[in-house]
XYZ file of N, CA and C in Angstrom:
228
model
N 52.408 -0.586 47.526
C 53.062 0.122 46.431
C 54.481 -0.418 46.284
N 54.883 -0.653 45.052
C 56.234 -1.122 44.735
C 56.955 -0.034 43.955
N 58.271 0.079 44.195
C 59.085 1.079 43.518
C 60.361 0.418 42.996
N 60.736 0.755 41.761
C 61.981 0.271 41.180
C 62.379 1.215 40.049
N 63.570 1.022 39.492
C 64.070 1.861 38.400
C 64.125 1.058 37.112
N 63.878 1.750 36.004
C 64.027 1.103 34.706
C 64.648 2.062 33.716
N 65.135 1.495 32.616
C 65.768 2.287 31.566
C 65.085 1.957 30.247
N 64.559 2.988 29.600
C 63.910 2.851 28.291
C 64.806 3.545 27.274
N 65.695 2.769 26.661
C 66.752 3.360 25.841
C 66.414 3.527 24.369
N 65.236 3.053 23.940
C 64.873 3.213 22.525
C 63.367 3.434 22.381
N 62.968 3.870 21.208
C 61.546 4.088 20.929
C 60.772 2.771 21.051
N 61.372 1.690 20.565
C 60.707 0.383 20.666
C 60.549 -0.054 22.119
N 61.532 0.253 22.967
C 61.414 -0.072 24.393
C 60.244 0.676 25.018
N 60.084 1.947 24.672
C 58.980 2.743 25.210
C 57.651 2.144 24.749
N 57.551 1.809 23.476
C 56.321 1.219 22.931
C 55.993 -0.103 23.621
N 56.994 -0.969 23.787
C 56.784 -2.254 24.452
C 56.382 -2.063 25.910
N 57.015 -1.104 26.589
C 56.700 -0.818 27.984
C 55.242 -0.356 28.123
N 54.807 0.568 27.282
C 53.430 1.075 27.346
C 52.430 -0.046 27.054
N 52.757 -0.939 26.128
C 51.875 -2.067 25.837
C 51.699 -2.964 27.054
N 52.770 -3.203 27.799
C 52.683 -4.023 29.014
C 51.862 -3.304 30.081
N 52.184 -2.042 30.350
C 51.503 -1.289 31.410
C 50.009 -1.163 31.119
N 49.650 -0.986 29.867
C 48.247 -0.779 29.499
C 47.375 -2.004 29.745
N 47.976 -3.167 29.885
C 47.208 -4.391 30.137
C 46.680 -4.465 31.572
N 47.234 -3.658 32.462
C 46.880 -3.739 33.878
C 46.002 -2.566 34.274
N 45.104 -2.799 35.241
C 44.149 -1.749 35.601
C 44.586 -0.890 36.783
N 45.741 -1.175 37.382
C 46.217 -0.301 38.458
C 47.054 0.835 37.887
N 47.246 1.874 38.703
C 48.011 3.045 38.267
C 49.505 2.798 38.401
N 50.250 3.327 37.431
C 51.708 3.258 37.443
C 52.214 4.651 37.080
N 53.091 5.201 37.924
C 53.675 6.523 37.676
C 55.154 6.387 37.368
N 55.656 7.258 36.508
C 57.083 7.352 36.216
C 57.580 8.701 36.702
N 58.718 8.702 37.386
C 59.289 9.933 37.915
C 60.704 10.111 37.376
N 60.965 11.293 36.825
C 62.297 11.650 36.352
C 62.548 13.080 36.798
N 63.462 13.231 37.752
C 63.695 14.559 38.313
C 62.463 15.019 39.058
N 61.931 16.182 38.686
C 60.734 16.697 39.350
C 59.452 16.424 38.568
N 59.563 15.659 37.478
C 58.412 15.362 36.636
C 57.847 13.981 36.946
N 56.530 13.911 37.041
C 55.822 12.649 37.244
C 54.783 12.515 36.137
N 54.802 11.372 35.431
C 53.841 11.148 34.354
C 53.183 9.782 34.528
N 52.028 9.638 33.911
C 51.310 8.369 33.875
C 52.067 7.426 32.939
N 52.383 6.225 33.425
C 53.158 5.267 32.628
C 52.385 4.747 31.417
N 51.093 4.970 31.375
C 50.293 4.528 30.230
C 50.255 5.577 29.120
N 50.894 6.724 29.351
C 50.905 7.814 28.380
C 52.226 7.835 27.616
N 52.185 7.415 26.364
C 53.416 7.384 25.575
C 53.973 8.792 25.369
N 53.088 9.775 25.216
C 53.562 11.164 25.066
C 54.199 11.657 26.367
N 53.622 11.282 27.495
C 54.201 11.661 28.779
C 55.590 11.079 28.960
N 55.768 9.830 28.567
C 57.078 9.180 28.703
C 58.113 9.892 27.846
N 57.739 10.280 26.634
C 58.696 10.960 25.761
C 59.041 12.365 26.258
N 58.294 12.889 27.223
C 58.635 14.192 27.790
C 59.698 14.073 28.878
N 60.030 12.843 29.269
C 61.031 12.613 30.319
C 62.422 12.485 29.714
N 63.436 12.606 30.574
C 64.829 12.397 30.170
C 65.082 10.894 30.123
N 65.037 10.307 28.937
C 65.174 8.857 28.791
C 66.619 8.380 28.777
N 67.569 9.297 28.910
C 68.973 8.892 28.967
C 69.368 8.440 30.375
N 68.501 8.672 31.340
C 68.744 8.293 32.735
C 67.704 7.264 33.167
N 68.030 6.443 34.189
C 67.008 5.536 34.724
C 65.812 6.324 35.266
N 64.633 5.740 35.138
C 63.385 6.366 35.552
C 62.815 5.581 36.720
N 62.336 6.300 37.724
C 61.730 5.658 38.894
C 60.291 5.274 38.565
N 59.927 4.039 38.890
C 58.583 3.523 38.648
C 57.897 3.311 39.988
N 56.666 3.799 40.111
C 55.851 3.557 41.302
C 54.592 2.820 40.864
N 54.455 1.586 41.332
C 53.293 0.760 41.001
C 52.323 0.854 42.176
N 51.122 1.323 41.924
C 50.128 1.522 42.977
C 49.254 0.274 43.138
N 49.928 -0.820 43.484
C 49.256 -2.092 43.727
C 50.213 -2.983 44.502
N 49.675 -3.815 45.382
C 50.517 -4.759 46.098
C 50.562 -6.115 45.398
N 49.658 -6.335 44.457
C 49.586 -7.592 43.728
C 50.087 -7.370 42.304
N 51.408 -7.203 42.160
C 51.949 -6.828 40.850
C 53.164 -7.676 40.456
N 53.292 -8.888 40.999
C 54.449 -9.728 40.680
C 54.505 -10.074 39.193
N 53.356 -10.414 38.598
C 53.324 -10.749 37.170
C 53.721 -9.532 36.326
N 53.239 -8.366 36.712
C 53.574 -7.117 36.027
C 55.084 -6.869 36.060
N 55.673 -6.991 37.244
C 57.117 -6.756 37.392
C 57.911 -7.789 36.592
N 57.436 -9.013 36.563
C 58.107 -10.064 35.784
C 58.135 -9.700 34.294
N 57.056 -9.133 33.784
C 57.003 -8.731 32.370
C 57.951 -7.577 32.071
N 58.272 -6.775 33.088
C 59.142 -5.610 32.896
C 60.616 -5.913 33.151
N 60.969 -7.148 33.489
C 62.357 -7.520 33.811
C 63.375 -7.015 32.786
N 63.095 -7.061 31.479
C 64.124 -6.588 30.517
C 64.472 -5.108 30.664
N 63.599 -4.315 31.265
C 63.820 -2.865 31.390
C 64.363 -2.449 32.749
N 64.267 -3.320 33.744
C 64.616 -2.964 35.128
C 66.129 -2.898 35.296
N 66.574 -1.826 35.975
C 67.986 -1.657 36.314
C 68.099 -1.488 37.831
N 69.291 -1.749 38.362
C 69.488 -1.631 39.827
C 69.779 -0.221 40.251
């Protein structure tokens, strides 16, 4: 499992993020505060506080290509 933070600051960023995540068959969770949602659910993402970085949990050890596609959204 890999964990990192990302920032989705616009509606287009959320749409692009969901398009990337949906291409992969492993599970990805987003955590904001006490809420955890499926990263493939655009409605779930919009229920989170998008003004703050969101914690991403990738439930796969073979996800280097996935993380590379998400580089524009990743924050430290």
